[in-house]
PDB file of C-alpha atoms in Angstrom:
ATOM      1  CA  MET A   1       0.115  -0.324  -0.001  1.00  0.00           C
ATOM      2  CA  VAL A   2       1.206   3.529  -0.733  1.00  0.00           C
ATOM      3  CA  SER A   3       1.228   6.116   2.142  1.00  0.00           C
ATOM      4  CA  ILE A   4       0.876   9.721   1.836  1.00  0.00           C
ATOM      5  CA  LYS A   5       4.083  11.328   3.760  1.00  0.00           C
ATOM      6  CA  LYS A   6       3.309  14.912   4.732  1.00  0.00           C
ATOM      7  CA  GLN A   7       6.286  17.185   4.421  1.00  0.00           C
ATOM      8  CA  LEU A   8       4.366  20.411   4.848  1.00  0.00           C
ATOM      9  CA  VAL A   9       5.581  23.740   3.865  1.00  0.00           C
ATOM     10  CA  ALA A  10       4.227  26.812   5.426  1.00  0.00           C
ATOM     11  CA  VAL A  11       1.702  28.880   3.441  1.00  0.00           C
ATOM     12  CA  ARG A  12       4.228  31.637   1.985  1.00  0.00           C
ATOM     13  CA  SER A  13       4.317  33.633  -1.004  1.00  0.00           C
ATOM     14  CA  LEU A  14       3.916  31.210  -4.036  1.00  0.00           C
ATOM     15  CA  THR A  15       0.521  30.466  -2.763  1.00  0.00           C
ATOM     16  CA  SER A  16      -2.602  32.515  -2.471  1.00  0.00           C
ATOM     17  CA  GLY A  17      -2.935  31.421   1.038  1.00  0.00           C
ATOM     18  CA  VAL A  18      -6.148  29.386   2.147  1.00  0.00           C
ATOM     19  CA  GLY A  19      -9.464  29.263   1.027  1.00  0.00           C
ATOM     20  CA  ASN A  20      -9.320  26.542  -1.610  1.00  0.00           C
ATOM     21  CA  PRO A  21     -12.862  25.072  -1.803  1.00  0.00           C
ATOM     22  CA  CYS A  22     -11.486  21.705  -3.551  1.00  0.00           C
ATOM     23  CA  ASN A  23     -13.785  21.565  -6.138  1.00  0.00           C
ATOM     24  CA  TYR A  24     -11.304  20.177  -8.550  1.00  0.00           C
ATOM     25  CA  ILE A  25      -8.196  17.805  -9.038  1.00  0.00           C
ATOM     26  CA  THR A  26      -5.796  18.962 -11.201  1.00  0.00           C
ATOM     27  CA  ILE A  27      -3.431  16.421 -12.809  1.00  0.00           C
ATOM     28  CA  HIS A  28       0.234  17.479 -13.867  1.00  0.00           C
ATOM     29  CA  GLU A  29       3.274  16.153 -15.092  1.00  0.00           C
ATOM     30  CA  THR A  30       6.902  17.452 -13.386  1.00  0.00           C
ATOM     31  CA  ALA A  31       8.524  17.008 -17.219  1.00  0.00           C
ATOM     32  CA  ASN A  32      11.560  16.009 -15.136  1.00  0.00           C
ATOM     33  CA  THR A  33      13.159  13.283 -16.204  1.00  0.00           C
ATOM     34  CA  VAL A  34      16.602  13.572 -14.429  1.00  0.00           C
ATOM     35  CA  LYS A  35      17.401  10.635 -12.742  1.00  0.00           C
ATOM     36  CA  GLY A  36      16.202  10.937  -9.151  1.00  0.00           C
ATOM     37  CA  ALA A  37      13.940  13.327  -9.624  1.00  0.00           C
ATOM     38  CA  ASN A  38      11.460  11.636  -7.735  1.00  0.00           C
ATOM     39  CA  ALA A  39       8.505  12.946  -5.358  1.00  0.00           C
ATOM     40  CA  GLN A  40      11.134  13.065  -2.515  1.00  0.00           C
ATOM     41  CA  SER A  41      13.244  15.226  -4.850  1.00  0.00           C
ATOM     42  CA  HIS A  42      10.361  17.597  -5.538  1.00  0.00           C
ATOM     43  CA  ALA A  43       8.889  17.742  -2.191  1.00  0.00           C
ATOM     44  CA  ASN A  44      12.173  18.884  -0.959  1.00  0.00           C
ATOM     45  CA  LEU A  45      12.595  21.541  -3.579  1.00  0.00           C
ATOM     46  CA  GLN A  46       9.223  22.923  -2.328  1.00  0.00           C
ATOM     47  CA  SER A  47      10.343  23.150   1.390  1.00  0.00           C
ATOM     48  CA  LYS A  48      13.583  24.503   0.796  1.00  0.00           C
ATOM     49  CA  GLY A  49      11.765  27.671  -1.366  1.00  0.00           C
ATOM     50  CA  ASN A  50      11.086  26.896  -4.963  1.00  0.00           C
ATOM     51  CA  SER A  51      13.256  29.176  -7.169  1.00  0.00           C
ATOM     52  CA  ARG A  52      10.134  28.861  -9.661  1.00  0.00           C
ATOM     53  CA  LEU A  53       6.924  30.567  -9.297  1.00  0.00           C
ATOM     54  CA  ALA A  54       5.016  27.760  -8.659  1.00  0.00           C
ATOM     55  CA  SER A  55       3.753  25.183  -5.859  1.00  0.00           C
ATOM     56  CA  TRP A  56       1.364  22.190  -5.984  1.00  0.00           C
ATOM     57  CA  HIS A  57      -0.103  19.990  -3.211  1.00  0.00           C
ATOM     58  CA  TYR A  58       0.872  16.337  -4.121  1.00  0.00           C
ATOM     59  CA  GLN A  59       4.050  14.662  -5.668  1.00  0.00           C
ATOM     60  CA  VAL A  60       3.842  10.929  -6.566  1.00  0.00           C
ATOM     61  CA  ASP A  61       6.282   8.838  -7.964  1.00  0.00           C
ATOM     62  CA  ASP A  62       6.212   5.190  -8.455  1.00  0.00           C
ATOM     63  CA  LYS A  63       7.119   4.453  -4.429  1.00  0.00           C
ATOM     64  CA  GLU A  64       5.584   7.297  -2.471  1.00  0.00           C
ATOM     65  CA  ILE A  65       2.810   9.956  -2.622  1.00  0.00           C
ATOM     66  CA  ILE A  66       4.336  13.311  -0.669  1.00  0.00           C
ATOM     67  CA  GLN A  67       2.005  16.084   0.400  1.00  0.00           C
ATOM     68  CA  SER A  68       3.421  19.569   0.338  1.00  0.00           C
ATOM     69  CA  PHE A  69       0.531  22.048   0.944  1.00  0.00           C
ATOM     70  CA  LEU A  70      -2.796  21.329   2.781  1.00  0.00           C
ATOM     71  CA  ASP A  71      -5.572  20.699   0.272  1.00  0.00           C
ATOM     72  CA  ASN A  72      -7.215  24.218   1.111  1.00  0.00           C
ATOM     73  CA  VAL A  73      -4.197  26.210   0.042  1.00  0.00           C
ATOM     74  CA  GLN A  74      -4.447  27.721  -3.252  1.00  0.00           C
ATOM     75  CA  CYS A  75      -1.250  27.050  -4.946  1.00  0.00           C
ATOM     76  CA  TRP A  76      -0.079  28.079  -7.866  1.00  0.00           C
ATOM     77  CA  HIS A  77       0.090  25.590 -10.606  1.00  0.00           C
ATOM     78  CA  ALA A  78      -2.793  26.210 -13.219  1.00  0.00           C
ATOM     79  CA  GLY A  79      -1.174  29.006 -15.137  1.00  0.00           C
ATOM     80  CA  ASP A  80      -4.674  30.691 -15.054  1.00  0.00           C
ATOM     81  CA  GLY A  81      -4.310  33.375 -12.243  1.00  0.00           C
ATOM     82  CA  GLN A  82      -7.179  33.810 -10.113  1.00  0.00           C
ATOM     83  CA  GLY A  83      -8.831  31.409 -12.264  1.00  0.00           C
ATOM     84  CA  LYS A  84     -10.440  28.004 -10.867  1.00  0.00           C
ATOM     85  CA  GLY A  85      -7.274  26.053 -11.582  1.00  0.00           C
ATOM     86  CA  ASN A  86      -5.452  28.101  -9.021  1.00  0.00           C
ATOM     87  CA  MET A  87      -8.151  28.965  -7.046  1.00  0.00           C
ATOM     88  CA  GLU A  88     -10.804  25.942  -6.514  1.00  0.00           C
ATOM     89  CA  SER A  89      -8.213  22.808  -7.333  1.00  0.00           C
ATOM     90  CA  ILE A  90      -5.675  20.510  -5.699  1.00  0.00           C
ATOM     91  CA  ALA A  91      -2.602  19.793  -7.577  1.00  0.00           C
ATOM     92  CA  ILE A  92      -1.102  16.334  -8.396  1.00  0.00           C
ATOM     93  CA  GLU A  93       2.437  16.235  -9.705  1.00  0.00           C
ATOM     94  CA  ILE A  94       3.231  12.918 -11.605  1.00  0.00           C
ATOM     95  CA  CYS A  95       7.259  12.022 -11.619  1.00  0.00           C
ATOM     96  CA  VAL A  96       8.507  11.230 -14.981  1.00  0.00           C
ATOM     97  CA  ASN A  97      12.125  10.546 -13.837  1.00  0.00           C
ATOM     98  CA  SER A  98      13.949   8.066 -16.156  1.00  0.00           C
ATOM     99  CA  ASP A  99      15.021   5.988 -13.324  1.00  0.00           C
ATOM    100  CA  GLY A 100      11.155   5.693 -12.373  1.00  0.00           C
ATOM    101  CA  ASN A 101       8.213   3.339 -13.339  1.00  0.00           C
ATOM    102  CA  PHE A 102       6.011   5.465 -14.898  1.00  0.00           C
ATOM    103  CA  LYS A 103       2.882   3.391 -15.243  1.00  0.00           C
ATOM    104  CA  LYS A 104       3.292   2.591 -11.498  1.00  0.00           C
ATOM    105  CA  ALA A 105       3.099   6.238 -10.730  1.00  0.00           C
ATOM    106  CA  VAL A 106       0.205   7.108 -12.795  1.00  0.00           C
ATOM    107  CA  LYS A 107      -1.616   4.038 -10.600  1.00  0.00           C
ATOM    108  CA  ASN A 108      -0.570   5.714  -7.434  1.00  0.00           C
ATOM    109  CA  ALA A 109      -1.684   9.172  -8.687  1.00  0.00           C
ATOM    110  CA  ALA A 110      -4.940   7.312  -9.607  1.00  0.00           C
ATOM    111  CA  GLU A 111      -5.088   5.965  -6.042  1.00  0.00           C
ATOM    112  CA  LEU A 112      -4.780   9.520  -4.434  1.00  0.00           C
ATOM    113  CA  VAL A 113      -7.077  11.053  -6.598  1.00  0.00           C
ATOM    114  CA  LYS A 114      -9.828   8.582  -5.390  1.00  0.00           C
ATOM    115  CA  TYR A 115      -9.099   9.281  -2.156  1.00  0.00           C
ATOM    116  CA  LEU A 116      -9.370  12.931  -2.628  1.00  0.00           C
ATOM    117  CA  MET A 117     -12.408  12.732  -4.486  1.00  0.00           C
ATOM    118  CA  LYS A 118     -13.960  10.604  -1.500  1.00  0.00           C
ATOM    119  CA  GLN A 119     -12.469  13.169   1.010  1.00  0.00           C
ATOM    120  CA  HIS A 120     -14.133  16.322  -0.531  1.00  0.00           C
ATOM    121  CA  SER A 121     -17.216  15.009  -2.784  1.00  0.00           C
ATOM    122  CA  ILE A 122     -15.562  15.947  -6.384  1.00  0.00           C
ATOM    123  CA  PRO A 123     -17.247  14.455  -9.323  1.00  0.00           C
ATOM    124  CA  ILE A 124     -15.037  12.379 -11.750  1.00  0.00           C
ATOM    125  CA  GLY A 125     -15.844  15.121 -14.162  1.00  0.00           C
ATOM    126  CA  ASN A 126     -14.032  17.575 -12.278  1.00  0.00           C
ATOM    127  CA  VAL A 127     -10.626  15.335 -12.373  1.00  0.00           C
ATOM    128  CA  VAL A 128      -8.956  17.455 -15.072  1.00  0.00           C
ATOM    129  CA  GLN A 129      -5.710  18.124 -16.771  1.00  0.00           C
ATOM    130  CA  HIS A 130      -3.388  20.841 -16.305  1.00  0.00           C
ATOM    131  CA  ASN A 131      -4.279  21.526 -20.293  1.00  0.00           C
ATOM    132  CA  ARG A 132      -8.115  22.641 -19.143  1.00  0.00           C
ATOM    133  CA  TRP A 133      -6.985  25.727 -17.264  1.00  0.00           C
ATOM    134  CA  SER A 134      -4.090  27.108 -19.644  1.00  0.00           C
ATOM    135  CA  GLY A 135      -3.811  25.436 -22.758  1.00  0.00           C
ATOM    136  CA  LYS A 136      -0.172  23.889 -21.580  1.00  0.00           C
ATOM    137  CA  ASP A 137       0.839  20.174 -23.092  1.00  0.00           C
ATOM    138  CA  CYS A 138       0.386  18.660 -19.603  1.00  0.00           C
ATOM    139  CA  PRO A 139       0.400  15.964 -18.410  1.00  0.00           C
ATOM    140  CA  GLN A 140       1.742  15.537 -21.588  1.00  0.00           C
ATOM    141  CA  ASN A 141       2.692  11.920 -21.669  1.00  0.00           C
ATOM    142  CA  LEU A 142      -0.575  10.954 -20.472  1.00  0.00           C
ATOM    143  CA  ARG A 143      -2.190  13.683 -23.174  1.00  0.00           C
ATOM    144  CA  HIS A 144       0.109  11.417 -25.746  1.00  0.00           C
ATOM    145  CA  GLY A 145      -0.312   8.280 -24.311  1.00  0.00           C
ATOM    146  CA  SER A 146       3.772   8.159 -25.264  1.00  0.00           C
ATOM    147  CA  LYS A 147       4.580   5.927 -22.489  1.00  0.00           C
ATOM    148  CA  GLY A 148       1.977   3.187 -22.816  1.00  0.00           C
ATOM    149  CA  ILE A 149      -0.888   4.726 -21.060  1.00  0.00           C
ATOM    150  CA  ASP A 150      -3.055   7.574 -21.614  1.00  0.00           C
ATOM    151  CA  TRP A 151      -5.681   9.678 -20.095  1.00  0.00           C
ATOM    152  CA  ASN A 152      -8.462   7.559 -20.757  1.00  0.00           C
ATOM    153  CA  ASP A 153      -6.469   4.861 -18.885  1.00  0.00           C
ATOM    154  CA  PHE A 154      -6.234   7.193 -16.020  1.00  0.00           C
ATOM    155  CA  ILE A 155      -9.802   7.632 -15.992  1.00  0.00           C
ATOM    156  CA  GLY A 156     -10.484   4.534 -15.836  1.00  0.00           C
ATOM    157  CA  LEU A 157      -7.967   3.602 -12.948  1.00  0.00           C
ATOM    158  CA  VAL A 158      -9.598   6.076 -11.090  1.00  0.00           C
ATOM    159  CA  LYS A 159     -13.001   4.541 -11.692  1.00  0.00           C
ATOM    160  CA  GLY A 160     -11.733   1.329 -11.065  1.00  0.00           C
ATOM    161  CA  SER A 161     -12.629  -0.422  -7.638  1.00  0.00           C
ATOM    162  CA  THR A 162     -10.702  -2.287  -5.788  1.00  0.00           C
ATOM    163  CA  GLY A 163     -13.410  -4.622  -4.705  1.00  0.00           C
ATOM    164  CA  VAL A 164     -12.201  -5.016  -1.252  1.00  0.00           C
ATOM    165  CA  HIS A 165     -13.356  -3.331   1.984  1.00  0.00           C
ATOM    166  CA  VAL A 166     -11.243  -0.850   3.668  1.00  0.00           C
ATOM    167  CA  PRO A 167     -10.893   0.631   7.143  1.00  0.00           C
ATOM    168  CA  THR A 168     -11.759   4.292   7.606  1.00  0.00           C
ATOM    169  CA  GLN A 169      -8.462   5.774   7.310  1.00  0.00           C
ATOM    170  CA  GLU A 170      -7.940   3.661   4.173  1.00  0.00           C
ATOM    171  CA  VAL A 171      -9.178   4.407   0.389  1.00  0.00           C
ATOM    172  CA  GLY A 172      -8.025   2.468  -2.366  1.00  0.00           C
ATOM    173  CA  SER A 173      -4.373   1.433  -1.850  1.00  0.00           C
ATOM    174  CA  VAL A 174      -4.187   4.709  -0.225  1.00  0.00           C
ATOM    175  CA  VAL A 175      -3.646   4.768   3.324  1.00  0.00           C
ATOM    176  CA  VAL A 176      -3.305   8.349   5.436  1.00  0.00           C
ATOM    177  CA  THR A 177      -0.580   7.739   7.915  1.00  0.00           C
ATOM    178  CA  LYS A 178      -0.779   9.141  11.765  1.00  0.00           C
ATOM    179  CA  PRO A 179       2.883   9.616  12.880  1.00  0.00           C
ATOM    180  CA  SER A 180       2.976   8.026  16.115  1.00  0.00           C
ATOM    181  CA  SER A 181       4.197  11.451  17.738  1.00  0.00           C
ATOM    182  CA  THR A 182       3.689  14.894  16.353  1.00  0.00           C
ATOM    183  CA  GLU A 183       6.910  16.209  17.375  1.00  0.00           C
ATOM    184  CA  TYR A 184       9.900  16.049  15.169  1.00  0.00           C
ATOM    185  CA  LYS A 185      12.566  13.356  16.814  1.00  0.00           C
ATOM    186  CA  GLY A 186      15.809  14.356  14.567  1.00  0.00           C
ATOM    187  CA  ASN A 187      18.304  16.740  14.883  1.00  0.00           C
ATOM    188  CA  SER A 188      18.110  19.028  11.615  1.00  0.00           C
ATOM    189  CA  ILE A 189      16.714  22.503  12.515  1.00  0.00           C
ATOM    190  CA  VAL A 190      15.471  22.878   8.870  1.00  0.00           C
ATOM    191  CA  ASP A 191      13.396  19.488   8.834  1.00  0.00           C
ATOM    192  CA  TYR A 192      11.918  20.515  12.649  1.00  0.00           C
ATOM    193  CA  LEU A 193      10.996  24.106  11.389  1.00  0.00           C
ATOM    194  CA  ASN A 194       9.366  22.437   8.252  1.00  0.00           C
ATOM    195  CA  SER A 195       7.391  20.086  10.308  1.00  0.00           C
ATOM    196  CA  LYS A 196       6.179  23.006  12.204  1.00  0.00           C
ATOM    197  CA  GLY A 197       5.433  24.972   9.416  1.00  0.00           C
ATOM    198  CA  ILE A 198       7.607  27.427  10.115  1.00  0.00           C
ATOM    199  CA  ASP A 199      10.025  29.571   7.446  1.00  0.00           C
ATOM    200  CA  SER A 200      13.096  27.413   7.608  1.00  0.00           C
ATOM    201  CA  SER A 201      15.156  30.072   5.333  1.00  0.00           C
ATOM    202  CA  THR A 202      18.467  31.147   6.290  1.00  0.00           C
ATOM    203  CA  THR A 203      17.012  34.825   7.270  1.00  0.00           C
ATOM    204  CA  ASN A 204      14.216  33.309   9.109  1.00  0.00           C
ATOM    205  CA  ARG A 205      16.378  31.172  11.145  1.00  0.00           C
ATOM    206  CA  LYS A 206      18.824  34.050  11.779  1.00  0.00           C
ATOM    207  CA  LYS A 207      15.645  35.897  13.170  1.00  0.00           C
ATOM    208  CA  LEU A 208      14.714  32.981  15.429  1.00  0.00           C
ATOM    209  CA  ALA A 209      18.168  32.511  16.888  1.00  0.00           C
ATOM    210  CA  LYS A 210      18.103  36.131  17.909  1.00  0.00           C
ATOM    211  CA  GLU A 211      14.688  35.827  19.576  1.00  0.00           C
ATOM    212  CA  TYR A 212      15.866  32.460  21.661  1.00  0.00           C
ATOM    213  CA  GLY A 213      19.099  34.203  22.619  1.00  0.00           C
ATOM    214  CA  ILE A 214      21.386  32.312  20.716  1.00  0.00           C
ATOM    215  CA  SER A 215      24.648  34.620  20.203  1.00  0.00           C
ATOM    216  CA  GLY A 216      26.894  34.207  17.655  1.00  0.00           C
ATOM    217  CA  TYR A 217      24.801  32.208  15.259  1.00  0.00           C
ATOM    218  CA  ASP A 218      26.881  31.451  12.246  1.00  0.00           C
ATOM    219  CA  LEU A 219      24.382  28.198  10.826  1.00  0.00           C
ATOM    220  CA  SER A 220      26.942  26.029  12.068  1.00  0.00           C
ATOM    221  CA  ILE A 221      26.080  22.769  13.232  1.00  0.00           C
ATOM    222  CA  ALA A 222      26.485  23.360  16.736  1.00  0.00           C
ATOM    223  CA  LYS A 223      24.591  26.834  16.814  1.00  0.00           C
ATOM    224  CA  ASN A 224      21.553  24.725  14.810  1.00  0.00           C
ATOM    225  CA  LEU A 225      21.615  22.279  17.115  1.00  0.00           C
ATOM    226  CA  GLU A 226      21.479  24.879  19.998  1.00  0.00           C
ATOM    227  CA  LEU A 227      18.466  26.638  18.113  1.00  0.00           C
ATOM    228  CA  LEU A 228      16.923  23.369  17.891  1.00  0.00           C
ATOM    229  CA  ASN A 229      17.065  22.178  21.512  1.00  0.00           C
ATOM    230  CA  ALA A 230      15.937  25.618  22.687  1.00  0.00           C
ATOM    231  CA  MET A 231      12.914  25.644  20.347  1.00  0.00           C
ATOM    232  CA  ARG A 232      12.258  21.909  21.006  1.00  0.00           C
ATOM    233  CA  ASN A 233      12.414  22.419  24.916  1.00  0.00           C
ATOM    234  CA  GLY A 234      10.090  25.085  24.952  1.00  0.00           C
ATOM    235  CA  LYS A 235      12.635  27.724  25.925  1.00  0.00           C
ATOM    236  CA  LYS A 236      11.202  31.161  25.361  1.00  0.00           C
ATOM    237  CA  PRO A 237      12.600  33.747  23.136  1.00  0.00           C
ATOM    238  CA  ALA A 238      14.697  35.920  25.105  1.00  0.00           C
ATOM    239  CA  THR A 239      13.430  39.879  25.286  1.00  0.00           C
ATOM    240  CA  SER A 240      17.054  40.816  25.949  1.00  0.00           C
ATOM    241  CA  THR A 241      20.323  38.794  26.319  1.00  0.00           C
ATOM    242  CA  PRO A 242      20.941  39.019  30.011  1.00  0.00           C
ATOM    243  CA  THR A 243      25.014  39.021  31.402  1.00  0.00           C
ATOM    244  CA  PRO A 244      25.650  35.448  32.545  1.00  0.00           C
ATOM    245  CA  SER A 245      26.910  35.370  36.522  1.00  0.00           C
ATOM    246  CA  PRO A 246      30.345  34.454  36.706  1.00  0.00           C
ATOM    247  CA  GLU A 247      30.820  30.962  37.687  1.00  0.00           C
ATOM    248  CA  LYS A 248      33.383  29.656  40.087  1.00  0.00           C
ATOM    249  CA  PRO A 249      35.637  27.117  37.847  1.00  0.00           C
ATOM    250  CA  LYS A 250      35.177  23.583  39.074  1.00  0.00           C
ATOM    251  CA  THR A 251      38.641  22.430  40.858  1.00  0.00           C
ATOM    252  CA  ASN A 252      39.099  20.095  38.326  1.00  0.00           C
ATOM    253  CA  GLU A 253      38.484  22.014  35.257  1.00  0.00           C
ATOM    254  CA  TYR A 254      41.147  22.359  32.472  1.00  0.00           C
ATOM    255  CA  LYS A 255      42.638  26.277  32.755  1.00  0.00           C
ATOM    256  CA  GLY A 256      44.640  26.231  29.694  1.00  0.00           C
ATOM    257  CA  ASN A 257      44.606  26.745  26.152  1.00  0.00           C
ATOM    258  CA  SER A 258      45.958  23.399  24.936  1.00  0.00           C
ATOM    259  CA  ILE A 259      42.985  21.360  22.918  1.00  0.00           C
ATOM    260  CA  VAL A 260      44.980  18.380  23.404  1.00  0.00           C
ATOM    261  CA  ASP A 261      45.892  19.112  27.112  1.00  0.00           C
ATOM    262  CA  TYR A 262      41.855  19.674  27.222  1.00  0.00           C
ATOM    263  CA  LEU A 263      40.549  16.296  25.855  1.00  0.00           C
ATOM    264  CA  ASN A 264      43.205  14.151  27.660  1.00  0.00           C
ATOM    265  CA  SER A 265      41.721  15.870  30.949  1.00  0.00           C
ATOM    266  CA  LYS A 266      38.276  14.818  30.007  1.00  0.00           C
ATOM    267  CA  LYS A 267      39.596  11.192  28.949  1.00  0.00           C
ATOM    268  CA  ILE A 268      38.800  12.096  25.480  1.00  0.00           C
ATOM    269  CA  ASP A 269      40.794  10.379  22.383  1.00  0.00           C
ATOM    270  CA  ALA A 270      43.037  13.811  21.501  1.00  0.00           C
ATOM    271  CA  SER A 271      44.677  12.002  18.196  1.00  0.00           C
ATOM    272  CA  PHE A 272      44.754  14.443  15.116  1.00  0.00           C
ATOM    273  CA  ALA A 273      42.078  12.071  13.626  1.00  0.00           C
ATOM    274  CA  ASN A 274      39.493  12.718  16.502  1.00  0.00           C
ATOM    275  CA  ARG A 275      40.305  16.040  16.786  1.00  0.00           C
ATOM    276  CA  LYS A 276      39.414  16.887  12.911  1.00  0.00           C
ATOM    277  CA  LYS A 277      36.111  14.524  13.778  1.00  0.00           C
ATOM    278  CA  LEU A 278      35.212  17.004  16.799  1.00  0.00           C
ATOM    279  CA  ALA A 279      36.005  20.143  14.738  1.00  0.00           C
ATOM    280  CA  ASN A 280      33.585  18.958  12.008  1.00  0.00           C
ATOM    281  CA  GLN A 281      30.863  18.225  14.512  1.00  0.00           C
ATOM    282  CA  TYR A 282      31.466  21.693  15.946  1.00  0.00           C
ATOM    283  CA  GLY A 283      31.084  23.449  12.394  1.00  0.00           C
ATOM    284  CA  ILE A 284      35.074  24.524  12.093  1.00  0.00           C
ATOM    285  CA  LYS A 285      35.697  23.740   8.472  1.00  0.00           C
ATOM    286  CA  ASN A 286      39.313  22.905   7.011  1.00  0.00           C
ATOM    287  CA  TYR A 287      40.572  21.639  10.267  1.00  0.00           C
ATOM    288  CA  THR A 288      44.320  21.335   9.794  1.00  0.00           C
ATOM    289  CA  GLY A 289      45.342  21.580  13.499  1.00  0.00           C
ATOM    290  CA  THR A 290      46.513  25.128  13.732  1.00  0.00           C
ATOM    291  CA  SER A 291      46.834  27.081  16.882  1.00  0.00           C
ATOM    292  CA  ALA A 292      44.042  29.073  15.697  1.00  0.00           C
ATOM    293  CA  GLN A 293      41.921  26.410  15.216  1.00  0.00           C
ATOM    294  CA  ASN A 294      42.544  24.378  18.223  1.00  0.00           C
ATOM    295  CA  THR A 295      42.121  27.416  20.383  1.00  0.00           C
ATOM    296  CA  GLN A 296      38.381  27.700  18.231  1.00  0.00           C
ATOM    297  CA  LEU A 297      37.605  24.090  18.916  1.00  0.00           C
TER     298      LEU A 297
END
């Protein structure tokens, strides 16, 4: 069964906001035949801020379905400005990457369409091609049957019945997955912000770091982890950065400036290979063991 994976993007400038009544479903093809240009690749493109003035709700390949925007968001995909394509339809992009199985991707898209039709009471007559809204030759392969399956075949798949009883959360062979927890468990600040629907751009992360009182934010791994932990642990944003009270050093705390002696005092491997590894973990690039780099580490 193919699950709908959610990798939601915050509603941003490449949409018209919420308000989509979901009266239509518009079928597209990505037109990107590069190897690896699968659903995950296109979902990542949207998560990172699409360089194209375009957005769409779902991307489908031969293995998975990924949702980028909630159905009620008015995405820019149909090429009809404020028309019904952009304002009233849910956009599905079918991947055409050369290392994928196009027919399987089409079948997965058909199952997604069946699911969305049931969710929003959309009639089969309102499942349309991108061509309907702007005249663009899209979805090109389905329109011309150039990969052994055409538009009529696709509609036939949508109309087809699985002939089996399915649970409430399952429609056709599509299962809407519910994560065991909505809390992001990883260590990427970008993925964490995306999971919360927050803009993960460099500019916004710098702004958040300042709000949360994280000084010297430089996009390094260490600072990203510091920001992630501050947000994940519910630390309140700082209104001002307080002057920390001086701490009395512990009697066994190393006070010198030698990274080797410091690591030895902590019983940590002080070899060059391990120092280079630690430098990389702490965001110190091109570590060669110089005095300046050792002091920085």
